[in-house]
GROMACS .gro file of C-alpha atoms in nm:
model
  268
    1UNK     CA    1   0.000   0.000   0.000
    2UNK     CA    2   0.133   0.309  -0.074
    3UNK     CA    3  -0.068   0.604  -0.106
    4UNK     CA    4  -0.014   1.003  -0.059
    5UNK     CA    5  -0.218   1.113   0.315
    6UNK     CA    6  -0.365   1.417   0.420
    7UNK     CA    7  -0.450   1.428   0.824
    8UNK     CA    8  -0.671   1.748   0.891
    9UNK     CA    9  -0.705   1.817   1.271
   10UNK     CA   10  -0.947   1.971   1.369
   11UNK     CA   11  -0.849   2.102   1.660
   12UNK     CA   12  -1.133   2.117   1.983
   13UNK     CA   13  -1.411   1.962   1.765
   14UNK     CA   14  -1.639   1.736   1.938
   15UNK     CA   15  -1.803   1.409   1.818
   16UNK     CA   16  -2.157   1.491   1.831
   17UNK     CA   17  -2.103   1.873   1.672
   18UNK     CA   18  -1.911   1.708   1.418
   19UNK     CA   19  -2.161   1.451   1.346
   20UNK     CA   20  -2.477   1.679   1.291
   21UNK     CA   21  -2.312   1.999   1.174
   22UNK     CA   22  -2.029   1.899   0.927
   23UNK     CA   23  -2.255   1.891   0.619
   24UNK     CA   24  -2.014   1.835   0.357
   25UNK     CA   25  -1.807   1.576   0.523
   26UNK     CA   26  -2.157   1.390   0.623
   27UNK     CA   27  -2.235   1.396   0.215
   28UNK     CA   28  -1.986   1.182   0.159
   29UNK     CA   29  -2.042   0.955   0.426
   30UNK     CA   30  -2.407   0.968   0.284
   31UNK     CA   31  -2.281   0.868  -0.072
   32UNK     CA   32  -2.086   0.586   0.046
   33UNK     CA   33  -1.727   0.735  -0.042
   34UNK     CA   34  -1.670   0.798   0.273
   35UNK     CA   35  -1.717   0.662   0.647
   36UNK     CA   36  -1.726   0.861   1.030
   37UNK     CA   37  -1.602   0.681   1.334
   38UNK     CA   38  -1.608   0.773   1.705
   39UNK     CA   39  -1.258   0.800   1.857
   40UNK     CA   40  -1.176   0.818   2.226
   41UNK     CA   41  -0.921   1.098   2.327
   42UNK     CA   42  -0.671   0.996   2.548
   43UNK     CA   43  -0.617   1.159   2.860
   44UNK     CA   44  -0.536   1.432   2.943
   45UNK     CA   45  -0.715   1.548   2.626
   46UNK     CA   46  -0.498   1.890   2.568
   47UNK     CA   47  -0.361   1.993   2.282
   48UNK     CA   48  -0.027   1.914   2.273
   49UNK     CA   49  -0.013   1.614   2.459
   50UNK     CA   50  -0.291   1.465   2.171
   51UNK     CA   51  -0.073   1.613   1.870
   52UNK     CA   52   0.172   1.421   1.982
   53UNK     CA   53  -0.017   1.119   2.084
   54UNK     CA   54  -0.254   1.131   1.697
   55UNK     CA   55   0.152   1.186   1.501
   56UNK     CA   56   0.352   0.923   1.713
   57UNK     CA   57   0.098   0.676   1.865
   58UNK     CA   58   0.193   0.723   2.203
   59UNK     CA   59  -0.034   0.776   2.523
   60UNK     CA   60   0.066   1.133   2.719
   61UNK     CA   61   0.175   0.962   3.048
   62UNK     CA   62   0.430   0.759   2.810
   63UNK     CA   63   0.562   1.048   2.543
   64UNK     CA   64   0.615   1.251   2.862
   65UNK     CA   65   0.412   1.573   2.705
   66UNK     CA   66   0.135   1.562   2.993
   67UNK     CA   67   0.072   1.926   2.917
   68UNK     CA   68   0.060   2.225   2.714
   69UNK     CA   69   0.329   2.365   2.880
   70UNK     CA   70   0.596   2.095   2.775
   71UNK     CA   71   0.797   2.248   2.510
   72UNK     CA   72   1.027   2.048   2.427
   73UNK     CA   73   1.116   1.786   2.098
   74UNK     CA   74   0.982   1.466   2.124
   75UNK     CA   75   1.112   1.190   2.201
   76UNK     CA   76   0.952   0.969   1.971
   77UNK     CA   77   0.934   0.861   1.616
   78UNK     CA   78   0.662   1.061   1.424
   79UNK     CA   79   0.478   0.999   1.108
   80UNK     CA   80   0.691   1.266   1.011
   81UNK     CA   81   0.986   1.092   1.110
   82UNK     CA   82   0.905   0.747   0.947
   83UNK     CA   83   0.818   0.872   0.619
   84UNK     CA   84   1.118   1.106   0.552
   85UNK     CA   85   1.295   0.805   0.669
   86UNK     CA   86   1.152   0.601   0.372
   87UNK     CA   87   1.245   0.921   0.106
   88UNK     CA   88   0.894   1.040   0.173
   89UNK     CA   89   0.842   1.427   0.176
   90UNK     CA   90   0.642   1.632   0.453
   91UNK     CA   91   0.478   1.917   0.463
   92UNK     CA   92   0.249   2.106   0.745
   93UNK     CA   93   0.023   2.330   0.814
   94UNK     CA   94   0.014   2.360   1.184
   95UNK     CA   95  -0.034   2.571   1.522
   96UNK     CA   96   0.348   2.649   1.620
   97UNK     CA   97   0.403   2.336   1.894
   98UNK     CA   98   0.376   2.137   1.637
   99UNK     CA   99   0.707   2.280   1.513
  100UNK     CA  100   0.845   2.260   1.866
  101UNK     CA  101   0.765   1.887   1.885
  102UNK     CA  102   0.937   1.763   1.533
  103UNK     CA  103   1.197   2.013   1.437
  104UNK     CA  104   1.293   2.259   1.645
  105UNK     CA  105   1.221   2.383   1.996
  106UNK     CA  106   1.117   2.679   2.140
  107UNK     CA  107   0.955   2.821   1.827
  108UNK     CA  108   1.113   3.150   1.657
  109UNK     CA  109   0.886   3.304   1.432
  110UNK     CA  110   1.150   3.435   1.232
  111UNK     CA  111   1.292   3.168   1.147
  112UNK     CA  112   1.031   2.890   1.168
  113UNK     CA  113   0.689   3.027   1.008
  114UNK     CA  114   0.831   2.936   0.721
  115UNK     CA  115   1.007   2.617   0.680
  116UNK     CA  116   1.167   2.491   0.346
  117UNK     CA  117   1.461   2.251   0.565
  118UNK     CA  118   1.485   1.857   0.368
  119UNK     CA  119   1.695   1.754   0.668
  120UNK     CA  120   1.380   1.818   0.907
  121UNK     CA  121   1.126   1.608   1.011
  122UNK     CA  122   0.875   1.823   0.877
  123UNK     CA  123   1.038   1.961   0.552
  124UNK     CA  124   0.793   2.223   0.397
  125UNK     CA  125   0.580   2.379   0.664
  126UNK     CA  126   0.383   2.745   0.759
  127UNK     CA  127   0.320   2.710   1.103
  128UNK     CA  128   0.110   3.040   1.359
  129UNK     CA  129   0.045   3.114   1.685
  130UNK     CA  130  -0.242   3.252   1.726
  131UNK     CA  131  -0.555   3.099   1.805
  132UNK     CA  132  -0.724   3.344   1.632
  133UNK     CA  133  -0.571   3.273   1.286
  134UNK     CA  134  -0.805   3.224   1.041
  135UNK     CA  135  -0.885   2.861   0.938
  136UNK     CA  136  -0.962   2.989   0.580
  137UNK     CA  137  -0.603   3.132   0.532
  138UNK     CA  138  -0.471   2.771   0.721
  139UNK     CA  139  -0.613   2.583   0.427
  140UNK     CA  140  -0.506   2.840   0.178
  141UNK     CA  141  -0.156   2.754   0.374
  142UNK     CA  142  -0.180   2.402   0.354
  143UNK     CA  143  -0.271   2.420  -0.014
  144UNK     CA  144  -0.008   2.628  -0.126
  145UNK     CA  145   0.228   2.407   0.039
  146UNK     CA  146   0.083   2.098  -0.149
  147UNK     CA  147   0.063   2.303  -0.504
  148UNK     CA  148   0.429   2.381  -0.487
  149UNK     CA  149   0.580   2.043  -0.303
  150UNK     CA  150   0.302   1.773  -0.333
  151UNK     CA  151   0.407   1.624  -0.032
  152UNK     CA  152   0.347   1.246   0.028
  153UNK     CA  153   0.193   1.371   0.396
  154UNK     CA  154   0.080   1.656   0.480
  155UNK     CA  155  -0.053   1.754   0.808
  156UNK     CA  156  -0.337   2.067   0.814
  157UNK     CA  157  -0.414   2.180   1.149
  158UNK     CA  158  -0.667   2.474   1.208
  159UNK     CA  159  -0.701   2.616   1.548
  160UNK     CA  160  -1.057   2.838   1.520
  161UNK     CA  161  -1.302   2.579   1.655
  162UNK     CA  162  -1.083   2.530   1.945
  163UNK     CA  163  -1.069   2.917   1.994
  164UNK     CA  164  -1.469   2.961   1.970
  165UNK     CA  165  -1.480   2.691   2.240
  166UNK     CA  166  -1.261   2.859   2.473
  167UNK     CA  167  -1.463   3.200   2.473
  168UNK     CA  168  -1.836   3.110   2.402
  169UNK     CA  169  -1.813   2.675   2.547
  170UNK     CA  170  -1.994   2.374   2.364
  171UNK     CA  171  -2.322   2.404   2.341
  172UNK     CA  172  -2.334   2.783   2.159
  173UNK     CA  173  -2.394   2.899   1.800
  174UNK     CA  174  -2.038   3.051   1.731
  175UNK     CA  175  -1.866   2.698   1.843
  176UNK     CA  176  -2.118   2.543   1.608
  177UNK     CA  177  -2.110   2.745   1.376
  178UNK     CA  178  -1.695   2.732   1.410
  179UNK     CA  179  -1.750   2.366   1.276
  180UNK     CA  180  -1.981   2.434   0.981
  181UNK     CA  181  -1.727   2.720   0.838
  182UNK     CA  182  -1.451   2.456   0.877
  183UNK     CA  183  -1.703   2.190   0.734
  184UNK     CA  184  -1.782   2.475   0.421
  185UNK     CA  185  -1.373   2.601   0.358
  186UNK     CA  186  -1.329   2.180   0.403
  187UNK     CA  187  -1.568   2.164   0.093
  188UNK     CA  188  -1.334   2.397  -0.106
  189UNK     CA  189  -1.039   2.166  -0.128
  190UNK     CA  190  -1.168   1.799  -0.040
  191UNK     CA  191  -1.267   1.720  -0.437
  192UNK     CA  192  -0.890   1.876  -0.547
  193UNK     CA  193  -0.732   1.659  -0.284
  194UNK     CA  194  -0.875   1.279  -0.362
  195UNK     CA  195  -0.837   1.456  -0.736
  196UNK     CA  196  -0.503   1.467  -0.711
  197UNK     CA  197  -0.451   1.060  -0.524
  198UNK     CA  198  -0.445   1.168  -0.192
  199UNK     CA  199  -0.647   0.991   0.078
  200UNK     CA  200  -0.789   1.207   0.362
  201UNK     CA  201  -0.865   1.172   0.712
  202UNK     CA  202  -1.046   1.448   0.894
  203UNK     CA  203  -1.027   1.389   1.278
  204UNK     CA  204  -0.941   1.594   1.625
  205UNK     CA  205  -0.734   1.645   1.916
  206UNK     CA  206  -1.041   1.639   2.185
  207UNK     CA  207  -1.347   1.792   2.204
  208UNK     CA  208  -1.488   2.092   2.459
  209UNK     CA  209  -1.707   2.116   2.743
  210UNK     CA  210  -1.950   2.370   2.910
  211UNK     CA  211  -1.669   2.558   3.141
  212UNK     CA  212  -1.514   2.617   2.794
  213UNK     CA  213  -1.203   2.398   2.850
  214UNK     CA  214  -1.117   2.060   2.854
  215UNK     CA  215  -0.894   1.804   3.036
  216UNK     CA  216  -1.100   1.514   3.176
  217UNK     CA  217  -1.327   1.266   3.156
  218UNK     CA  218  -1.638   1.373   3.023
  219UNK     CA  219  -1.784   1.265   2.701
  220UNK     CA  220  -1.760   1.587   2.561
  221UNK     CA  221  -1.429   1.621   2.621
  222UNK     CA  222  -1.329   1.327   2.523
  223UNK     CA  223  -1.527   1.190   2.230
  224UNK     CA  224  -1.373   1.309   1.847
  225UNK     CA  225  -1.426   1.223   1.525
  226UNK     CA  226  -1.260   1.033   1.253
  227UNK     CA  227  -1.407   1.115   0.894
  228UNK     CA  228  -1.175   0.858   0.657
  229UNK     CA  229  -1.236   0.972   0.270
  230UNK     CA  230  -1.053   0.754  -0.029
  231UNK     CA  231  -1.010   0.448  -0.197
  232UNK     CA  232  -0.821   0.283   0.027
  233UNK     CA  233  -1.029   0.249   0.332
  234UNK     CA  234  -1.304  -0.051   0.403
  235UNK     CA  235  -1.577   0.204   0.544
  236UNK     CA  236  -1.594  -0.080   0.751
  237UNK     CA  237  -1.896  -0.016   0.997
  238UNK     CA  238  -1.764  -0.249   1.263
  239UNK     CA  239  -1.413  -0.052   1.280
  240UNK     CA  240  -1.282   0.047   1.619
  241UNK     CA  241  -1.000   0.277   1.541
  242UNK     CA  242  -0.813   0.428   1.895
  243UNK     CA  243  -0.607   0.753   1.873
  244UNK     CA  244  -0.304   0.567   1.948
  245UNK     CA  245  -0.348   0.371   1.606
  246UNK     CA  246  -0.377   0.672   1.431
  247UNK     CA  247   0.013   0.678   1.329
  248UNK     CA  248   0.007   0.357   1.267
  249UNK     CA  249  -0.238   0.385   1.024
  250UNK     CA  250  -0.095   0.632   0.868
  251UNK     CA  251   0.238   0.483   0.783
  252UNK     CA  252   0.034   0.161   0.644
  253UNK     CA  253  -0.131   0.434   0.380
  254UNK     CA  254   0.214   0.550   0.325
  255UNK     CA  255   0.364   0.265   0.302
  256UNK     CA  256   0.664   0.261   0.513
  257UNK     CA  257   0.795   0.085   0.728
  258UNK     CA  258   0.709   0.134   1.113
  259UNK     CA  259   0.610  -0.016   1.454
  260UNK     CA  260   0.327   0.151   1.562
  261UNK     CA  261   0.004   0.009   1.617
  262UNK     CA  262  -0.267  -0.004   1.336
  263UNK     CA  263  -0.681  -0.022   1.280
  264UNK     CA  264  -0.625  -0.273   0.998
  265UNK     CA  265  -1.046  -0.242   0.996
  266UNK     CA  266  -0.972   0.053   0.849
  267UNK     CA  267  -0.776  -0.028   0.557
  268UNK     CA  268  -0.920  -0.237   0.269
   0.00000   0.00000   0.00000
């Protein structure tokens, strides 16, 4: 198997918003070409911890990035890491820690917005840090780095539902209505993307409660979706992908070599 990946995280997008207000990703699902799973966050479900748990497979009491605050490299082996490994190119579209975990730590704007760098991890990246950044120029990020380097993976990572969580909480129109505008700027590049070969999964770091954070055990905190989209996945209704097989999965799409676990259900 050997396939070119896109991972879009959603980042702070709960199951059950995802489920009844991501239109565009639901047609799909509708049409047959394209299948939703519930995932399980692991705990603690913050952000960086779970970027490092969805790109490396390992649990946050394991990796040793229990927190947002950890800034530091990783000590693990990536996606990122595997498929450069292999002669596979990278590219990303991310919130800045993602920078700090796979190429270089602490973050320097300067110098790391933009990153054009073979002999990194992640090779061809525009990463921000602000919450606030607007999805719609993310995407416009991400594509330009897939027009000009048509990476093998490529990582897009918008931060806004997250944001609309933090200041307004779950159940409110602007953190719905955070998801539909992803869902709608989503349906601008989805069609170029399986296009162009690329198969496409759509999940999330953790979801968002009522306090307008998240950390623990509730359902709402916890519960994320996995939209998988392209001809190489079963749409297997019986599937019971975890977060820590997300890696794994993604190298088998890639097709290099790794030891990570895998939701073979997934995979035709």
């Amino acid at each position: 198997m050997k396939h070119n990946v896109i991972l879009v995280v959603l980042d702070g997008l709960n199951y059950e918003v995802a489920r009844h207000a991501m239109g565009h990703l639901q047609a799909y699902v509708g049409a047959g070409r394209a299948a939703l799973y519930k995932l399980e966050c692991e705990l603690p479900s913050l952000s960086r911890p779970l970027y490092e748990c969805i790109l490396t497979g390992v649990t946050p009491i394991d990796s040793g990035i229990v927190h947002n605050n950890v800034s530091r490299l990783s000590n693990q082996r990536s996606v990122f890491h595997y498929a450069t490994a292999a002669g596979l190119s990278t590219a990303a579209a991310a919130y800045h820690w993602v920078s700090e975990l796979y190429n270089r730590s602490p973050f320097v704007a300067a110098r790391d917005r933009h990153t054009d760098n073979i002999e990194l991890p992640i090779q061809h990246a525009h990463f921000y840090w602000s919450d606030h950044y607007p999805d719609s120029h993310l995407f416009a990020d991400a594509e330009n780095l897939r027009l000009r380097h048509a990476p093998n993976f490529l990582l897009v990572h918008p931060m806004n539902i997250d944001d609309a969580g933090h200041k307004h909480g779950l159940d409110t129109a602007q953190y719905r209505n955070s998801a539909r505008s992803a869902d709608i700027i989503l349906a601008d590049y989805l069609k170029g993307w399986l296009d162009a070969g690329y198969q496409v999964l759509v999940t999330a770091d953790h979801g968002m409660n009522n306090d307008r954070s998240h950390n623990g055990l509730l359902a709402e905190e916890r519960e994320v979706p996995l939209f998988v989209i392209g001809d190489a996945f079963s749409f297997n209704p019986h599937a019971a992908p975890k977060q820590t097989e997300l890696c794994g999965t993604l190298c088998e799409l890639l097709g290099v070599a790794h030891d990570k676990p895998v939701c073979r259900e997934l995979l035709k």
